[in-house]
Coordinates of C-alpha atoms in Angstrom, one line a residue:
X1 CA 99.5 105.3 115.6
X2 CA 100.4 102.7 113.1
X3 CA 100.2 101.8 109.2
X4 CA 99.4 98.2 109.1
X5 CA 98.5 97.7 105.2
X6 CA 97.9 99.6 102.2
X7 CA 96.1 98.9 99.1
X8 CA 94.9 101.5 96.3
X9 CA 93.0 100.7 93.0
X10 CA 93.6 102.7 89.7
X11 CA 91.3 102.6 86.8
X12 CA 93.3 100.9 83.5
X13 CA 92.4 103.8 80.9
X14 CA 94.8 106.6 80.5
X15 CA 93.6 109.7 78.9
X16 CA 96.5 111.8 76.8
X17 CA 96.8 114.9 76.4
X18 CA 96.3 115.1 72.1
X19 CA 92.7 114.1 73.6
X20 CA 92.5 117.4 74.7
X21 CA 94.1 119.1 71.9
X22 CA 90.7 118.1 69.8
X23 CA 88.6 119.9 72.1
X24 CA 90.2 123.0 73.2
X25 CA 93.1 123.3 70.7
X26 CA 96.0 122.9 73.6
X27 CA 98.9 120.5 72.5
X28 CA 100.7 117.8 74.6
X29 CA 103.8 120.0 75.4
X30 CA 101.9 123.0 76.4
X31 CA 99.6 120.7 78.8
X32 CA 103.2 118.6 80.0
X33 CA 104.9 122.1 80.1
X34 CA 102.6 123.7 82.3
X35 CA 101.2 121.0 84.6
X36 CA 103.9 118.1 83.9
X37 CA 100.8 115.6 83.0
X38 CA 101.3 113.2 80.0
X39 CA 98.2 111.2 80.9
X40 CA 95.6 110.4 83.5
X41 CA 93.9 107.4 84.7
X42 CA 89.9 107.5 83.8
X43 CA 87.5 105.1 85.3
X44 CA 84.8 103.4 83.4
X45 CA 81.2 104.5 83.4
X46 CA 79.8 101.8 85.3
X47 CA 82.8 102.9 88.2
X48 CA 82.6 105.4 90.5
X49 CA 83.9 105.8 94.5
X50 CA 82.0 103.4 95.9
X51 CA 83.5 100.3 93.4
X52 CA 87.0 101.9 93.5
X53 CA 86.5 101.8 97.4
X54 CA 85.7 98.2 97.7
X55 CA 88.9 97.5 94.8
X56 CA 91.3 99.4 97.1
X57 CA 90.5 97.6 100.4
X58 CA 90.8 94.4 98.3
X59 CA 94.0 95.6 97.2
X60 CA 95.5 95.8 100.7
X61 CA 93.8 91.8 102.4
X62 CA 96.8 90.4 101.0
X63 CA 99.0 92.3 104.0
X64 CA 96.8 93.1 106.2
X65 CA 98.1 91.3 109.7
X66 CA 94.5 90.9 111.0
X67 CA 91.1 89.6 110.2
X68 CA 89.0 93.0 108.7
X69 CA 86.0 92.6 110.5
X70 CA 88.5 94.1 113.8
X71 CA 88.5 97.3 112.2
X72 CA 86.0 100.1 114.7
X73 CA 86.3 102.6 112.3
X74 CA 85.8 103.5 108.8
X75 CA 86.1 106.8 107.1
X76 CA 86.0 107.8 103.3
X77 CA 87.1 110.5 102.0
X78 CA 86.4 112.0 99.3
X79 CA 84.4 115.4 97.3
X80 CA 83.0 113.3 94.5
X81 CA 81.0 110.5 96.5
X82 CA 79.0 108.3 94.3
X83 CA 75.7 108.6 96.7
X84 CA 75.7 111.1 99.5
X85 CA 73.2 108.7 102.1
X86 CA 75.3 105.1 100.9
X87 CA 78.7 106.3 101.1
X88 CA 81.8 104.4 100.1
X89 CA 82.3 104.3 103.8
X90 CA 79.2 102.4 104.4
X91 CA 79.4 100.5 101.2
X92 CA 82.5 99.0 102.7
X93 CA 81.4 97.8 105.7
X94 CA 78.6 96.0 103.9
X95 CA 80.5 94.8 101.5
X96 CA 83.4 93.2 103.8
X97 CA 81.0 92.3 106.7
X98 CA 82.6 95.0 109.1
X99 CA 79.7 95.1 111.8
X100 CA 81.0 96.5 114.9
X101 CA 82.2 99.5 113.5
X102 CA 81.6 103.7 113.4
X103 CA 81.2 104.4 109.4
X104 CA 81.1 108.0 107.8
X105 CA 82.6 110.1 105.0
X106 CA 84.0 113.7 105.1
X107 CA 85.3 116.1 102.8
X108 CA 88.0 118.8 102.9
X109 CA 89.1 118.9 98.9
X110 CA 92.0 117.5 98.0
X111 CA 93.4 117.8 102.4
X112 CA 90.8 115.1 102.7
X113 CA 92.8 112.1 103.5
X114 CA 95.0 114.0 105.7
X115 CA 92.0 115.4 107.4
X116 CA 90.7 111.7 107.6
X117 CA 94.3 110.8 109.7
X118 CA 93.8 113.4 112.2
X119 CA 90.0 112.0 113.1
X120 CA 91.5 108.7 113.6
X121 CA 94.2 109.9 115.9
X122 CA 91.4 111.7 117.8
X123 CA 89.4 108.6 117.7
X124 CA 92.4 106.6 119.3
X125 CA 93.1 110.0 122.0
X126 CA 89.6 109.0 123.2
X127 CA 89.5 105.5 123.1
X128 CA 86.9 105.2 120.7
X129 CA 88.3 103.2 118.2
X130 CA 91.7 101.1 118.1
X131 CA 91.6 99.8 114.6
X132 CA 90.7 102.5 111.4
X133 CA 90.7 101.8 108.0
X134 CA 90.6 104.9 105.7
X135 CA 89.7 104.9 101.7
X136 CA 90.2 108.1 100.1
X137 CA 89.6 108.9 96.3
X138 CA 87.5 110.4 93.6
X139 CA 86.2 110.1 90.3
X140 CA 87.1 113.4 89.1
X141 CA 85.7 112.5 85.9
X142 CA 82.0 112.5 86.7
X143 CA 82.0 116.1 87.6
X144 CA 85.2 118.1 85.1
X145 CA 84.6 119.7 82.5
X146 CA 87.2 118.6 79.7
X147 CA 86.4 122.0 77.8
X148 CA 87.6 123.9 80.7
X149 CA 91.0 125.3 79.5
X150 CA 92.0 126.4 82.7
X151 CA 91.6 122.8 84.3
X152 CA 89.7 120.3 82.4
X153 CA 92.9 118.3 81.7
X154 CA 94.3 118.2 85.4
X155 CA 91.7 115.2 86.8
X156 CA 92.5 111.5 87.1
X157 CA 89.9 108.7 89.2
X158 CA 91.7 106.6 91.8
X159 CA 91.3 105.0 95.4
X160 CA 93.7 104.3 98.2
X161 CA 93.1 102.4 101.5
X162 CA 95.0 102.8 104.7
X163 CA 94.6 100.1 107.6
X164 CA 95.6 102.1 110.7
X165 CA 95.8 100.6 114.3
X166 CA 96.4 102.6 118.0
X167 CA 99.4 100.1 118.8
X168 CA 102.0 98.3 117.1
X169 CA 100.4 95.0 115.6
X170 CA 103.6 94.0 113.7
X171 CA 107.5 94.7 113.2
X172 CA 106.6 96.3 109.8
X173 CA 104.3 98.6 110.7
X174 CA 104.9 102.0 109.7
X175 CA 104.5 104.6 112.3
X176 CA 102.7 108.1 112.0
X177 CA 104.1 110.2 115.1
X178 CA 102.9 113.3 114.1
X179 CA 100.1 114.8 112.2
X180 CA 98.9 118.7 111.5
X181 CA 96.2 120.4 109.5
X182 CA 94.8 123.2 109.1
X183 CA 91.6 125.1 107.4
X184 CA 92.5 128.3 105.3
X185 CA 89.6 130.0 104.1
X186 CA 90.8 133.6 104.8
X187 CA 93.5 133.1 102.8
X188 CA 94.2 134.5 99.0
X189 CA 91.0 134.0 97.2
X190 CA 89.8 131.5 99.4
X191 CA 86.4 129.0 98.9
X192 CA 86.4 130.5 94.9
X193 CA 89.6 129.4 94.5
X194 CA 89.0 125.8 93.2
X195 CA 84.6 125.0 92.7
X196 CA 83.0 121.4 92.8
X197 CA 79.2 122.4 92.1
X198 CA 77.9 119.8 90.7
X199 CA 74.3 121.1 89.3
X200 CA 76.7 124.1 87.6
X201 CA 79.6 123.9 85.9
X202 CA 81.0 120.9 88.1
X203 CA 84.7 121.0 89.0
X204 CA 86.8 124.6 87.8
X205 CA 89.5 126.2 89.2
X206 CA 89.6 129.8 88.1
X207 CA 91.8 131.2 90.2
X208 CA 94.7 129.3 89.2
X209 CA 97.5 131.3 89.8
X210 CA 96.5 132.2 93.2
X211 CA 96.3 128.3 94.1
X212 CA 99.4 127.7 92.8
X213 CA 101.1 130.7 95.0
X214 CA 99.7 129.1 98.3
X215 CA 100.4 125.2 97.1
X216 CA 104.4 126.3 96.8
X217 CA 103.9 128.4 100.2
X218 CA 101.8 125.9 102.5
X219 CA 102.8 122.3 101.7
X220 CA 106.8 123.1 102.8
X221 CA 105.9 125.5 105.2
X222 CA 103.5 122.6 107.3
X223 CA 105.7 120.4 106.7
X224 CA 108.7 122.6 108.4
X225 CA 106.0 122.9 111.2
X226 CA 106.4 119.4 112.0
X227 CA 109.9 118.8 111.4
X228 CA 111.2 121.2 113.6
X229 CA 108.0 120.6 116.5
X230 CA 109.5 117.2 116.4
X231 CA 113.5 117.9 115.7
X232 CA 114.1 117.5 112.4
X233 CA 115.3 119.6 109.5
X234 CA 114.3 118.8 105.6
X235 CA 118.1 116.9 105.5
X236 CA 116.3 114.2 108.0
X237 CA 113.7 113.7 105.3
X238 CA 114.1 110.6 102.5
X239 CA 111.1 111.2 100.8
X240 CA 108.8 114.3 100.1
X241 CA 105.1 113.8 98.9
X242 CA 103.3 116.5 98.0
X243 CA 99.9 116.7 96.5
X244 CA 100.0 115.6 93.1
X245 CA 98.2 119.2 91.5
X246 CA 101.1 120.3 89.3
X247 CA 104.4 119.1 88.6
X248 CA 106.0 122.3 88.8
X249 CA 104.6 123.2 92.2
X250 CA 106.4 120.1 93.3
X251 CA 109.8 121.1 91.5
X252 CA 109.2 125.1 93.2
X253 CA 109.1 123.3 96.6
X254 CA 111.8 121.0 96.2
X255 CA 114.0 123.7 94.4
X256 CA 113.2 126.3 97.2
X257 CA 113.5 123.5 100.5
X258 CA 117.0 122.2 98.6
X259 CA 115.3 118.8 98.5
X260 CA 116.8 116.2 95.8
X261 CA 113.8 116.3 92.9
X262 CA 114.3 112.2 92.6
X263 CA 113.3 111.9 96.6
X264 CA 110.2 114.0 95.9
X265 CA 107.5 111.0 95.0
X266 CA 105.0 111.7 92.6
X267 CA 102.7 109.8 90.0
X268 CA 101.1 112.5 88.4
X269 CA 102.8 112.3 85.2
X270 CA 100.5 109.4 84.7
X271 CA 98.0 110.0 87.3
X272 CA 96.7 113.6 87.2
X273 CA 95.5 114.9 89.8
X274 CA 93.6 111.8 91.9
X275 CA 92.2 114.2 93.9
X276 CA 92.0 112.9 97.4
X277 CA 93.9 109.7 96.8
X278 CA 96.7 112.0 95.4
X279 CA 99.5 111.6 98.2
X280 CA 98.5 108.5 99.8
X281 CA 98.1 106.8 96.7
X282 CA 101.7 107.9 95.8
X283 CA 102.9 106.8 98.9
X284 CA 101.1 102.9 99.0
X285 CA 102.8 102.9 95.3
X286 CA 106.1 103.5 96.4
X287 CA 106.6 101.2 99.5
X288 CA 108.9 99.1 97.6
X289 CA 111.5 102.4 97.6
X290 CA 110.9 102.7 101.2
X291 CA 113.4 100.9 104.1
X292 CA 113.3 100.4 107.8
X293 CA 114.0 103.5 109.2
X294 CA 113.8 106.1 106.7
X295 CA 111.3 109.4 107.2
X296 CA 108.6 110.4 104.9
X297 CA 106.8 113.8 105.1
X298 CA 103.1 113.7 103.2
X299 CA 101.9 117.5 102.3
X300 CA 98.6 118.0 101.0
X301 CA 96.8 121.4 100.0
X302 CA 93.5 121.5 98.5
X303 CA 90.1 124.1 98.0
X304 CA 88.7 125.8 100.3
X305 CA 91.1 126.4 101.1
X306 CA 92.6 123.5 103.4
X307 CA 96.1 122.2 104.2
X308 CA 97.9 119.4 106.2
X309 CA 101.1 117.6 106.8
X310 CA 101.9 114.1 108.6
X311 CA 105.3 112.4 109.5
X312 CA 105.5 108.6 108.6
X313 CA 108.8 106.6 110.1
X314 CA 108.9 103.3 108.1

């Protein structure tokens, strides 16, 4: 299957860390230190998925090679939808006057997007659908907890949008050949690892060393799934995007793959942690890097827990 356009939308306020000094006492190196955040984008109060949603797809028209209204398919995803019955996924389709197409939302943390990839792929195996278009995000900021020591300063709001089609539309499509994921609650400490409950305490992550441990071990080791199912070795690779959760997981994974830290793509110095948006949004940022031919792995890992890994050829 095929990338036809991108488009992602990123709320304009940044957030730095000496906000968070003022409520739990941490400073902007030990926050930078230990997560390699220096700010993170915050939406406004009258913004939330849905209106990010709507920005994104916007944000792609421009490129897309086809009228909208061809799309089959729409899926958002996301774990901090606005309204759980009118879901971004549905607000779209209203919004852009999609009427012939299949509209839901699923969730699997911060995998989502990934997750959302593989439906699509199953939807063209069947026939179902032949054009997708995918919006992940979140508005981490309606549900953290900014006294949280352990993780109130890790969250930034964003949306991405991915127009996907079954066959080639145009020369500068980017092709997906290959996509894996996988669910892995039995693993370390498993669902309690990271918590969205919204009616108490909204998003934590107390047990942050243990997610950390199987970030560093899961994103390279799916990702050398795929390579080598597919005959490739990390030296075939020009970029590396791994979910944006922590700067130094990214620098482990690089350091023990023997991957060049400057091909690694990341925006979470600014960012945060965009939650679902995370890798796709680094990767619609970065097409300007990218040139005909080169080979982009995208490895996500997120609560539950939940993993997954696709290969892009531009």
């Amino acid at each position: 299957m095929y990338i036809n356009a991108t488009g992602f939308y990123i709320p304009e306020e940044r957030v730095p860390n000496e906000y968070f000094t003022k409520i739990t006492g941490m400073t902007d190196e030990w926050i930078f230190q230990r997560t390699g955040i220096k700010t993170r984008s915050r939406a406004r109060e009258d913004e939330n998925m849905n209106t990010m949603s709507v920005e994104a797809v916007k944000n792609a028209l421009p490129s897309l090679p086809y009228d909208i209204k061809e799309v089959d398919l729409i899926i958002s995803s996301t774990y901090s939808p606005f309204d759980t019955v009118g879901t971004a996924a549905h607000v779209v389709q209203y919004e852009f006057g999609i009427e012939d197409a299949k509209a839901f939302t699923m969730s699997s943390a911060c995998s989502s997007f990934i997750n959302a990839m593989e439906i699509v792929e199953g939807y063209f195996a069947t026939g179902k659908s032949g054009k997708a278009l995918i919006i992940g995000g979140d508005k981490n900021s309606a549900y953290s907890n900014e006294d949280d020591p352990k993780s109130g300063h890790l969250w930034g709001d964003a949306a991405v949008a991915f127009f996907i089609s079954k066959e080639r539309v145009t020369d500068n499509d980017y092709e997906v050949f290959d996509i894996y994921t996988r669910a892995l609650g039995c693993l370390g400490k498993g669902p309690e690892g990271i918590q969205l409950r919204p009616r108490n305490g909204g998003i934590r992550m107390p047990e942050g060393k243990d997610v950390f441990v199987q970030a560093c071990t899961y994103m390279p080791k799916n990702a050398l799934y795929l390579l080598e199912k597919n005959g490739y070795t990390f030296n075939d690779l020009s970029y590396f995007i791994g979910h944006q959760a922590n700067m130094r997981i990214l620098k482990n994974i690089a350091n023990n793959i023997n991957f060049p830290e400057e091909n690694v793509l990341s925006n979470i110095e600014e960012l945060g942690n965009t939650g679902s948006a995370s890798c796709a949004l680094v990767f619609a940022q970065n097409e300007d890097k990218f040139k005909k031919g080169d080979l982009v792995c995208i490895s996500v890992f997120g609560g539950g827990y939940s993993a997954g890994a696709c290969l892009i050829r531009i």
